[in-house]
C-alpha cells in the first residue's frame, strides 16, 4: 500500500533493462523486513524505516547499509473542529497506528508514549493504510498516523478529504534532538498539491529516512546496479526535502557496504557506465 512497494517496483523495472530480475516480497513493514532479512535465505534486500532496528539487529555483522533513499515524514491526519496544539491532544482519542510489524506502529507508539499517551489513555487500532483512510473518511476514528513519502498515493488521497486536518509538529526540533534517526522538515504551502493549495500554510513535520539494507550474501557486483537504479528512480521523483542529496550514505544505521562506499565516492564502475 505504501511508497516502498511503489519504489521497489520502479527499481525492478530499471534492473530488468540490465537483465536482472528483482523479485518483490510484500510484508506488513520494517520490523518484519528485518526478520526476513535475518532468517530467510531467499531475501537479499529490504527497504526499512530509520530507527526501527532493535539494538541486537544493529550489531548483526550480516546486515549492511547500501543507502538512505529519501526522507519519509510522519503524517498525522485527524478530525476536529479546532487545530490540535500537539500530540498530547490525542489523549482519549481513537487512533490508527499502522499494522503490527510496521515501522509506523513502532514510531507512533514511541512518540505517543513520550507525550504521555498509551493504550490505556487512548484506543490504538493496528490497521493498514487503506482501512485507516476509509475510517477517517467515515469519521469512525479520530486520527491516523502514516509514515510515507509526500508523493505516496495515501497522502494524495488524504489531502483531498474535506474536514481533515494535518498536525503541525510545533516541537519538531525537540523530536530530532531526542532521536538522531529523525529529521525536522518543513512542508511548504502548496507543495503537495499546487492546484488545490495543499497544505494551505507551512507545516513542520518530523521524518525518518527510508533505508536500503542487504545481507552479506548479496554479490558485490550487483550493488552498483542497485544503487544506479535507485538514483534513476529518485531523480525522476526527487525528495521534497533533500533534493539532489539522496540517495546517499547520510542517514544509514548499519556499516556501509564497501561497494556502496565506492559508488558514492566515484560513481558507477567504469565498465558498467558503457557496457551491459
PDB file of C-alpha atoms in Angstrom:
ATOM      1  CA  UNK A   1       0.000   0.000   0.000  1.00  0.00           C
ATOM      2  CA  UNK A   2       2.915   2.337   0.567  1.00  0.00           C
ATOM      3  CA  UNK A   3       5.795   4.084  -1.150  1.00  0.00           C
ATOM      4  CA  UNK A   4       8.217   1.168  -0.514  1.00  0.00           C
ATOM      5  CA  UNK A   5       6.252  -1.044  -2.889  1.00  0.00           C
ATOM      6  CA  UNK A   6       5.886   1.783  -5.399  1.00  0.00           C
ATOM      7  CA  UNK A   7       9.633   2.483  -5.465  1.00  0.00           C
ATOM      8  CA  UNK A   8      10.672  -1.194  -5.368  1.00  0.00           C
ATOM      9  CA  UNK A   9       8.557  -1.793  -8.477  1.00  0.00           C
ATOM     10  CA  UNK A  10      10.360   1.082 -10.178  1.00  0.00           C
ATOM     11  CA  UNK A  11      13.755  -0.415  -9.177  1.00  0.00           C
ATOM     12  CA  UNK A  12      12.645  -3.728 -10.680  1.00  0.00           C
ATOM     13  CA  UNK A  13      11.798  -2.009 -13.984  1.00  0.00           C
ATOM     14  CA  UNK A  14      15.240  -0.349 -14.102  1.00  0.00           C
ATOM     15  CA  UNK A  15      17.103  -3.569 -13.274  1.00  0.00           C
ATOM     16  CA  UNK A  16      15.106  -5.511 -15.858  1.00  0.00           C
ATOM     17  CA  UNK A  17      16.728  -3.316 -18.530  1.00  0.00           C
ATOM     18  CA  UNK A  18      20.039  -4.914 -17.465  1.00  0.00           C
ATOM     19  CA  UNK A  19      18.596  -8.432 -17.482  1.00  0.00           C
ATOM     20  CA  UNK A  20      18.354  -8.639 -13.687  1.00  0.00           C
ATOM     21  CA  UNK A  21      15.148  -9.887 -12.071  1.00  0.00           C
ATOM     22  CA  UNK A  22      14.227  -8.234  -8.785  1.00  0.00           C
ATOM     23  CA  UNK A  23      11.555 -10.309  -7.036  1.00  0.00           C
ATOM     24  CA  UNK A  24       9.379  -8.372  -4.584  1.00  0.00           C
ATOM     25  CA  UNK A  25       8.131  -9.842  -1.324  1.00  0.00           C
ATOM     26  CA  UNK A  26       5.392  -7.857   0.428  1.00  0.00           C
ATOM     27  CA  UNK A  27       5.191  -7.626   4.233  1.00  0.00           C
ATOM     28  CA  UNK A  28       3.478  -5.556   6.921  1.00  0.00           C
ATOM     29  CA  UNK A  29       6.536  -3.336   7.281  1.00  0.00           C
ATOM     30  CA  UNK A  30      10.042  -2.701   8.568  1.00  0.00           C
ATOM     31  CA  UNK A  31      10.075  -4.971  11.627  1.00  0.00           C
ATOM     32  CA  UNK A  32       9.096  -7.998   9.553  1.00  0.00           C
ATOM     33  CA  UNK A  33      11.521  -6.948   6.816  1.00  0.00           C
ATOM     34  CA  UNK A  34      14.411  -7.168   9.282  1.00  0.00           C
ATOM     35  CA  UNK A  35      13.212 -10.551  10.487  1.00  0.00           C
ATOM     36  CA  UNK A  36      13.067 -11.935   6.952  1.00  0.00           C
ATOM     37  CA  UNK A  37      16.467 -10.494   6.070  1.00  0.00           C
ATOM     38  CA  UNK A  38      17.972 -12.344   9.024  1.00  0.00           C
ATOM     39  CA  UNK A  39      16.097 -15.643   8.770  1.00  0.00           C
ATOM     40  CA  UNK A  40      15.071 -16.219   5.122  1.00  0.00           C
ATOM     41  CA  UNK A  41      17.994 -17.046   2.819  1.00  0.00           C
ATOM     42  CA  UNK A  42      15.857 -16.126  -0.214  1.00  0.00           C
ATOM     43  CA  UNK A  43      15.709 -12.486   0.894  1.00  0.00           C
ATOM     44  CA  UNK A  44      18.730 -10.366  -0.097  1.00  0.00           C
ATOM     45  CA  UNK A  45      17.475  -6.795   0.360  1.00  0.00           C
ATOM     46  CA  UNK A  46      14.996  -4.823   2.419  1.00  0.00           C
ATOM     47  CA  UNK A  47      13.653  -1.290   2.491  1.00  0.00           C
ATOM     48  CA  UNK A  48      13.307  -0.287   6.146  1.00  0.00           C
ATOM     49  CA  UNK A  49      12.335   2.760   8.128  1.00  0.00           C
ATOM     50  CA  UNK A  50      15.117   4.516  10.028  1.00  0.00           C
ATOM     51  CA  UNK A  51      15.041   3.961  13.771  1.00  0.00           C
ATOM     52  CA  UNK A  52      13.174   0.634  13.674  1.00  0.00           C
ATOM     53  CA  UNK A  53      16.171  -1.694  14.040  1.00  0.00           C
ATOM     54  CA  UNK A  54      16.403  -3.218  17.510  1.00  0.00           C
ATOM     55  CA  UNK A  55      19.781  -2.968  19.265  1.00  0.00           C
ATOM     56  CA  UNK A  56      20.560  -6.660  18.648  1.00  0.00           C
ATOM     57  CA  UNK A  57      19.981  -6.165  14.919  1.00  0.00           C
ATOM     58  CA  UNK A  58      22.244  -3.123  14.714  1.00  0.00           C
ATOM     59  CA  UNK A  59      25.098  -5.351  15.878  1.00  0.00           C
ATOM     60  CA  UNK A  60      24.333  -8.086  13.333  1.00  0.00           C
ATOM     61  CA  UNK A  61      27.505  -8.474  11.199  1.00  0.00           C
ATOM     62  CA  UNK A  62      25.481  -9.958   8.314  1.00  0.00           C
ATOM     63  CA  UNK A  63      23.458  -6.787   7.630  1.00  0.00           C
ATOM     64  CA  UNK A  64      24.976  -3.856   5.725  1.00  0.00           C
ATOM     65  CA  UNK A  65      23.652  -0.497   4.608  1.00  0.00           C
ATOM     66  CA  UNK A  66      23.532   0.309   0.899  1.00  0.00           C
ATOM     67  CA  UNK A  67      21.901   3.748   1.009  1.00  0.00           C
ATOM     68  CA  UNK A  68      19.384   6.047   2.600  1.00  0.00           C
ATOM     69  CA  UNK A  69      16.802   6.602  -0.115  1.00  0.00           C
ATOM     70  CA  UNK A  70      14.578   9.525   0.901  1.00  0.00           C
ATOM     71  CA  UNK A  71      13.013  11.172   3.941  1.00  0.00           C
ATOM     72  CA  UNK A  72       9.515   9.943   4.777  1.00  0.00           C
ATOM     73  CA  UNK A  73       7.623  12.264   7.122  1.00  0.00           C
ATOM     74  CA  UNK A  74       5.252  11.331   9.905  1.00  0.00           C
ATOM     75  CA  UNK A  75       1.787  12.490   8.844  1.00  0.00           C
ATOM     76  CA  UNK A  76      -0.923  12.762  11.493  1.00  0.00           C
ATOM     77  CA  UNK A  77      -4.319  13.393   9.924  1.00  0.00           C
ATOM     78  CA  UNK A  78      -7.230  13.997  12.299  1.00  0.00           C
ATOM     79  CA  UNK A  79     -10.806  15.203  12.571  1.00  0.00           C
ATOM     80  CA  UNK A  80     -11.549  18.062  14.960  1.00  0.00           C
ATOM     81  CA  UNK A  81     -13.291  21.424  14.758  1.00  0.00           C
ATOM     82  CA  UNK A  82     -10.172  23.193  16.025  1.00  0.00           C
ATOM     83  CA  UNK A  83      -6.484  22.560  15.337  1.00  0.00           C
ATOM     84  CA  UNK A  84      -4.640  20.391  17.855  1.00  0.00           C
ATOM     85  CA  UNK A  85      -1.716  22.002  19.647  1.00  0.00           C
ATOM     86  CA  UNK A  86       0.412  18.832  19.592  1.00  0.00           C
ATOM     87  CA  UNK A  87       0.241  15.061  20.092  1.00  0.00           C
ATOM     88  CA  UNK A  88      -0.949  15.465  23.677  1.00  0.00           C
ATOM     89  CA  UNK A  89      -4.319  16.497  22.200  1.00  0.00           C
ATOM     90  CA  UNK A  90      -4.834  12.877  21.094  1.00  0.00           C
ATOM     91  CA  UNK A  91      -5.447  11.668  24.656  1.00  0.00           C
ATOM     92  CA  UNK A  92      -8.720   9.733  24.800  1.00  0.00           C
ATOM     93  CA  UNK A  93      -8.994   9.517  21.001  1.00  0.00           C
ATOM     94  CA  UNK A  94      -9.392   6.574  18.612  1.00  0.00           C
ATOM     95  CA  UNK A  95      -6.111   6.370  16.667  1.00  0.00           C
ATOM     96  CA  UNK A  96      -4.942   4.238  13.716  1.00  0.00           C
ATOM     97  CA  UNK A  97      -1.271   3.422  14.382  1.00  0.00           C
ATOM     98  CA  UNK A  98      -0.369   1.144  11.437  1.00  0.00           C
ATOM     99  CA  UNK A  99      -0.198  -2.621  11.094  1.00  0.00           C
ATOM    100  CA  UNK A 100       1.609  -4.864  13.558  1.00  0.00           C
ATOM    101  CA  UNK A 101       5.205  -5.319  12.429  1.00  0.00           C
ATOM    102  CA  UNK A 102       5.348  -1.981  10.618  1.00  0.00           C
ATOM    103  CA  UNK A 103       7.757   0.871  11.239  1.00  0.00           C
ATOM    104  CA  UNK A 104       4.742   3.173  11.516  1.00  0.00           C
ATOM    105  CA  UNK A 105       3.493   1.309  14.585  1.00  0.00           C
ATOM    106  CA  UNK A 106       6.937   1.272  16.199  1.00  0.00           C
ATOM    107  CA  UNK A 107       7.492   5.021  15.730  1.00  0.00           C
ATOM    108  CA  UNK A 108       3.912   6.011  16.539  1.00  0.00           C
ATOM    109  CA  UNK A 109       3.801   4.157  19.855  1.00  0.00           C
ATOM    110  CA  UNK A 110       7.209   5.621  20.771  1.00  0.00           C
ATOM    111  CA  UNK A 111       6.353   9.271  20.207  1.00  0.00           C
ATOM    112  CA  UNK A 112       2.847   8.924  21.677  1.00  0.00           C
ATOM    113  CA  UNK A 113       4.314   7.346  24.821  1.00  0.00           C
ATOM    114  CA  UNK A 114       6.763  10.245  25.108  1.00  0.00           C
ATOM    115  CA  UNK A 115       3.725  12.540  25.100  1.00  0.00           C
ATOM    116  CA  UNK A 116       2.067  10.556  27.879  1.00  0.00           C
ATOM    117  CA  UNK A 117      -0.352   8.644  25.634  1.00  0.00           C
ATOM    118  CA  UNK A 118      -0.544   4.837  25.806  1.00  0.00           C
ATOM    119  CA  UNK A 119      -3.148   2.193  25.020  1.00  0.00           C
ATOM    120  CA  UNK A 120      -4.629   2.846  28.471  1.00  0.00           C
ATOM    121  CA  UNK A 121      -5.309   6.527  27.709  1.00  0.00           C
ATOM    122  CA  UNK A 122      -6.358   6.196  24.035  1.00  0.00           C
ATOM    123  CA  UNK A 123      -7.672   3.480  21.717  1.00  0.00           C
ATOM    124  CA  UNK A 124      -4.972   2.207  19.356  1.00  0.00           C
ATOM    125  CA  UNK A 125      -6.114   0.492  16.139  1.00  0.00           C
ATOM    126  CA  UNK A 126      -3.498  -1.660  14.313  1.00  0.00           C
ATOM    127  CA  UNK A 127      -4.867  -1.169  10.797  1.00  0.00           C
ATOM    128  CA  UNK A 128      -3.277  -0.583   7.398  1.00  0.00           C
ATOM    129  CA  UNK A 129      -3.279   2.453   5.139  1.00  0.00           C
ATOM    130  CA  UNK A 130      -6.427   1.789   3.109  1.00  0.00           C
ATOM    131  CA  UNK A 131      -8.515   0.867   6.139  1.00  0.00           C
ATOM    132  CA  UNK A 132      -7.270   3.924   8.040  1.00  0.00           C
ATOM    133  CA  UNK A 133      -8.209   6.196   5.136  1.00  0.00           C
ATOM    134  CA  UNK A 134     -11.660   4.582   4.923  1.00  0.00           C
ATOM    135  CA  UNK A 135     -12.329   5.009   8.635  1.00  0.00           C
ATOM    136  CA  UNK A 136     -11.039   8.595   8.644  1.00  0.00           C
ATOM    137  CA  UNK A 137     -13.316   9.385   5.708  1.00  0.00           C
ATOM    138  CA  UNK A 138     -16.306   7.863   7.512  1.00  0.00           C
ATOM    139  CA  UNK A 139     -15.404   9.557  10.782  1.00  0.00           C
ATOM    140  CA  UNK A 140     -15.250   6.287  12.749  1.00  0.00           C
ATOM    141  CA  UNK A 141     -11.742   7.140  14.033  1.00  0.00           C
ATOM    142  CA  UNK A 142     -10.343  10.442  15.272  1.00  0.00           C
ATOM    143  CA  UNK A 143      -6.801  10.328  13.913  1.00  0.00           C
ATOM    144  CA  UNK A 144      -4.357   8.217  11.915  1.00  0.00           C
ATOM    145  CA  UNK A 145      -0.577   8.075  11.608  1.00  0.00           C
ATOM    146  CA  UNK A 146       1.195   7.471   8.305  1.00  0.00           C
ATOM    147  CA  UNK A 147       4.941   7.368   7.653  1.00  0.00           C
ATOM    148  CA  UNK A 148       5.460   7.759   3.923  1.00  0.00           C
ATOM    149  CA  UNK A 149       6.703   9.871   1.033  1.00  0.00           C
ATOM    150  CA  UNK A 150       4.766  13.060   0.122  1.00  0.00           C
ATOM    151  CA  UNK A 151       4.257  11.510  -3.320  1.00  0.00           C
ATOM    152  CA  UNK A 152       2.575   8.393  -1.888  1.00  0.00           C
ATOM    153  CA  UNK A 153      -0.976   7.707  -3.002  1.00  0.00           C
ATOM    154  CA  UNK A 154      -2.162   7.804   0.631  1.00  0.00           C
ATOM    155  CA  UNK A 155      -1.035  11.412   1.136  1.00  0.00           C
ATOM    156  CA  UNK A 156      -2.582  12.493  -2.153  1.00  0.00           C
ATOM    157  CA  UNK A 157      -5.889  10.837  -1.165  1.00  0.00           C
ATOM    158  CA  UNK A 158      -5.918  12.225   2.382  1.00  0.00           C
ATOM    159  CA  UNK A 159      -5.190  15.767   1.202  1.00  0.00           C
ATOM    160  CA  UNK A 160      -8.459  15.717  -0.759  1.00  0.00           C
ATOM    161  CA  UNK A 161     -10.726  14.574   2.094  1.00  0.00           C
ATOM    162  CA  UNK A 162     -12.830  17.503   3.384  1.00  0.00           C
ATOM    163  CA  UNK A 163     -12.617  18.416   7.085  1.00  0.00           C
ATOM    164  CA  UNK A 164      -9.353  16.532   7.692  1.00  0.00           C
ATOM    165  CA  UNK A 165      -6.549  18.431   9.395  1.00  0.00           C
ATOM    166  CA  UNK A 166      -2.797  17.737   9.238  1.00  0.00           C
ATOM    167  CA  UNK A 167      -0.980  18.035  12.561  1.00  0.00           C
ATOM    168  CA  UNK A 168       1.771  20.649  12.707  1.00  0.00           C
ATOM    169  CA  UNK A 169       4.675  19.416  14.880  1.00  0.00           C
ATOM    170  CA  UNK A 170       5.389  22.691  16.683  1.00  0.00           C
ATOM    171  CA  UNK A 171       8.134  20.986  18.712  1.00  0.00           C
ATOM    172  CA  UNK A 172       9.741  19.372  15.664  1.00  0.00           C
ATOM    173  CA  UNK A 173      13.250  20.351  16.752  1.00  0.00           C
ATOM    174  CA  UNK A 174      12.781  18.585  20.093  1.00  0.00           C
ATOM    175  CA  UNK A 175      11.992  15.266  18.376  1.00  0.00           C
ATOM    176  CA  UNK A 176      15.053  15.475  16.126  1.00  0.00           C
ATOM    177  CA  UNK A 177      17.273  16.304  19.129  1.00  0.00           C
ATOM    178  CA  UNK A 178      15.907  13.398  21.181  1.00  0.00           C
ATOM    179  CA  UNK A 179      16.133  10.876  18.328  1.00  0.00           C
ATOM    180  CA  UNK A 180      19.092  11.036  15.886  1.00  0.00           C
ATOM    181  CA  UNK A 181      17.180   9.000  13.276  1.00  0.00           C
ATOM    182  CA  UNK A 182      14.550  11.768  12.979  1.00  0.00           C
ATOM    183  CA  UNK A 183      14.986  14.923  10.910  1.00  0.00           C
ATOM    184  CA  UNK A 184      12.998  18.126  11.182  1.00  0.00           C
ATOM    185  CA  UNK A 185      11.442  19.025   7.813  1.00  0.00           C
ATOM    186  CA  UNK A 186       9.155  21.765   6.540  1.00  0.00           C
ATOM    187  CA  UNK A 187       6.249  21.217   4.195  1.00  0.00           C
ATOM    188  CA  UNK A 188       5.863  24.463   2.279  1.00  0.00           C
ATOM    189  CA  UNK A 189       2.463  25.891   1.356  1.00  0.00           C
ATOM    190  CA  UNK A 190       1.013  24.181  -1.739  1.00  0.00           C
ATOM    191  CA  UNK A 191       3.890  21.727  -2.214  1.00  0.00           C
ATOM    192  CA  UNK A 192       1.742  18.558  -2.076  1.00  0.00           C
ATOM    193  CA  UNK A 193      -0.960  19.914  -4.409  1.00  0.00           C
ATOM    194  CA  UNK A 194      -0.498  23.297  -6.119  1.00  0.00           C
ATOM    195  CA  UNK A 195      -3.905  23.256  -7.808  1.00  0.00           C
ATOM    196  CA  UNK A 196      -5.760  22.899  -4.501  1.00  0.00           C
ATOM    197  CA  UNK A 197      -3.037  24.682  -2.486  1.00  0.00           C
ATOM    198  CA  UNK A 198      -2.314  21.855  -0.044  1.00  0.00           C
ATOM    199  CA  UNK A 199      -1.190  22.431   2.611  1.00  0.00           C
ATOM    200  CA  UNK A 200      -2.720  25.888   2.914  1.00  0.00           C
ATOM    201  CA  UNK A 201       0.130  27.090   5.122  1.00  0.00           C
ATOM    202  CA  UNK A 202       3.622  25.990   6.123  1.00  0.00           C
ATOM    203  CA  UNK A 203       3.657  22.776   8.227  1.00  0.00           C
ATOM    204  CA  UNK A 204       6.511  21.382  10.334  1.00  0.00           C
ATOM    205  CA  UNK A 205       6.924  17.604  10.300  1.00  0.00           C
ATOM    206  CA  UNK A 206       9.401  15.021  11.596  1.00  0.00           C
ATOM    207  CA  UNK A 207      10.858  12.379   9.306  1.00  0.00           C
ATOM    208  CA  UNK A 208      12.929   9.202   9.483  1.00  0.00           C
ATOM    209  CA  UNK A 209      14.774   8.076   6.351  1.00  0.00           C
ATOM    210  CA  UNK A 210      13.828   5.068   4.246  1.00  0.00           C
ATOM    211  CA  UNK A 211      16.960   2.899   4.083  1.00  0.00           C
ATOM    212  CA  UNK A 212      18.063   0.156   1.707  1.00  0.00           C
ATOM    213  CA  UNK A 213      19.858  -2.658   3.570  1.00  0.00           C
ATOM    214  CA  UNK A 214      21.255  -6.007   2.415  1.00  0.00           C
ATOM    215  CA  UNK A 215      22.697  -9.164   3.845  1.00  0.00           C
ATOM    216  CA  UNK A 216      26.286 -10.062   3.066  1.00  0.00           C
ATOM    217  CA  UNK A 217      25.363 -12.886   0.698  1.00  0.00           C
ATOM    218  CA  UNK A 218      24.363 -10.322  -1.951  1.00  0.00           C
ATOM    219  CA  UNK A 219      27.096 -10.258  -4.595  1.00  0.00           C
ATOM    220  CA  UNK A 220      29.127  -7.042  -4.681  1.00  0.00           C
ATOM    221  CA  UNK A 221      28.821  -6.683  -8.460  1.00  0.00           C
ATOM    222  CA  UNK A 222      25.037  -6.217  -8.130  1.00  0.00           C
ATOM    223  CA  UNK A 223      25.271  -3.350  -5.655  1.00  0.00           C
ATOM    224  CA  UNK A 224      26.344  -0.566  -8.087  1.00  0.00           C
ATOM    225  CA  UNK A 225      23.492  -1.627 -10.384  1.00  0.00           C
ATOM    226  CA  UNK A 226      21.003  -1.436  -7.499  1.00  0.00           C
ATOM    227  CA  UNK A 227      22.242   1.997  -6.476  1.00  0.00           C
ATOM    228  CA  UNK A 228      22.200   3.238 -10.055  1.00  0.00           C
ATOM    229  CA  UNK A 229      18.574   2.063 -10.353  1.00  0.00           C
ATOM    230  CA  UNK A 230      17.710   3.864  -7.101  1.00  0.00           C
ATOM    231  CA  UNK A 231      19.443   7.036  -8.336  1.00  0.00           C
ATOM    232  CA  UNK A 232      17.492   6.911 -11.598  1.00  0.00           C
ATOM    233  CA  UNK A 233      14.145   6.339  -9.871  1.00  0.00           C
ATOM    234  CA  UNK A 234      14.545   9.050  -7.235  1.00  0.00           C
ATOM    235  CA  UNK A 235      15.851  11.640  -9.690  1.00  0.00           C
ATOM    236  CA  UNK A 236      12.619  11.197 -11.628  1.00  0.00           C
ATOM    237  CA  UNK A 237      10.678  11.884  -8.447  1.00  0.00           C
ATOM    238  CA  UNK A 238      13.060  13.810  -6.168  1.00  0.00           C
ATOM    239  CA  UNK A 239      12.538  14.264  -2.451  1.00  0.00           C
ATOM    240  CA  UNK A 240      10.751  17.440  -1.416  1.00  0.00           C
ATOM    241  CA  UNK A 241      13.165  17.781   1.479  1.00  0.00           C
ATOM    242  CA  UNK A 242      16.596  16.556   0.322  1.00  0.00           C
ATOM    243  CA  UNK A 243      16.642  17.467  -3.351  1.00  0.00           C
ATOM    244  CA  UNK A 244      19.793  16.162  -5.092  1.00  0.00           C
ATOM    245  CA  UNK A 245      21.196  14.835  -1.785  1.00  0.00           C
ATOM    246  CA  UNK A 246      19.549  11.412  -1.655  1.00  0.00           C
ATOM    247  CA  UNK A 247      20.079   8.509  -2.175  1.00  0.00           C
ATOM    248  CA  UNK A 248      23.256   8.783  -0.114  1.00  0.00           C
ATOM    249  CA  UNK A 249      25.064   7.345   2.900  1.00  0.00           C
ATOM    250  CA  UNK A 250      23.886  10.243   5.080  1.00  0.00           C
ATOM    251  CA  UNK A 251      21.253   8.604   7.321  1.00  0.00           C
ATOM    252  CA  UNK A 252      22.412   4.970   7.428  1.00  0.00           C
ATOM    253  CA  UNK A 253      22.395   2.911  10.637  1.00  0.00           C
ATOM    254  CA  UNK A 254      24.420  -0.185   9.678  1.00  0.00           C
ATOM    255  CA  UNK A 255      28.029  -0.278   8.400  1.00  0.00           C
ATOM    256  CA  UNK A 256      28.189   0.874   4.780  1.00  0.00           C
ATOM    257  CA  UNK A 257      28.882  -1.870   2.235  1.00  0.00           C
ATOM    258  CA  UNK A 258      32.306  -1.394   0.557  1.00  0.00           C
ATOM    259  CA  UNK A 259      30.899  -1.455  -2.976  1.00  0.00           C
ATOM    260  CA  UNK A 260      28.281   1.110  -1.942  1.00  0.00           C
ATOM    261  CA  UNK A 261      31.001   3.313  -0.431  1.00  0.00           C
ATOM    262  CA  UNK A 262      32.953   3.218  -3.716  1.00  0.00           C
ATOM    263  CA  UNK A 263      29.783   4.021  -5.654  1.00  0.00           C
ATOM    264  CA  UNK A 264      29.074   7.134  -3.573  1.00  0.00           C
ATOM    265  CA  UNK A 265      32.682   8.296  -3.846  1.00  0.00           C
ATOM    266  CA  UNK A 266      33.433   7.534  -7.506  1.00  0.00           C
ATOM    267  CA  UNK A 267      30.099   6.731  -9.192  1.00  0.00           C
ATOM    268  CA  UNK A 268      29.321   3.520 -11.120  1.00  0.00           C
ATOM    269  CA  UNK A 269      32.276   1.286 -12.120  1.00  0.00           C
ATOM    270  CA  UNK A 270      33.802   2.385 -15.442  1.00  0.00           C
ATOM    271  CA  UNK A 271      32.726  -0.688 -17.438  1.00  0.00           C
ATOM    272  CA  UNK A 272      29.145  -0.529 -16.093  1.00  0.00           C
ATOM    273  CA  UNK A 273      28.832   3.003 -17.436  1.00  0.00           C
ATOM    274  CA  UNK A 274      29.282   1.825 -21.015  1.00  0.00           C
ATOM    275  CA  UNK A 275      28.580  -1.923 -21.181  1.00  0.00           C
ATOM    276  CA  UNK A 276      25.503  -4.011 -20.356  1.00  0.00           C
TER     277      UNK A 276
END
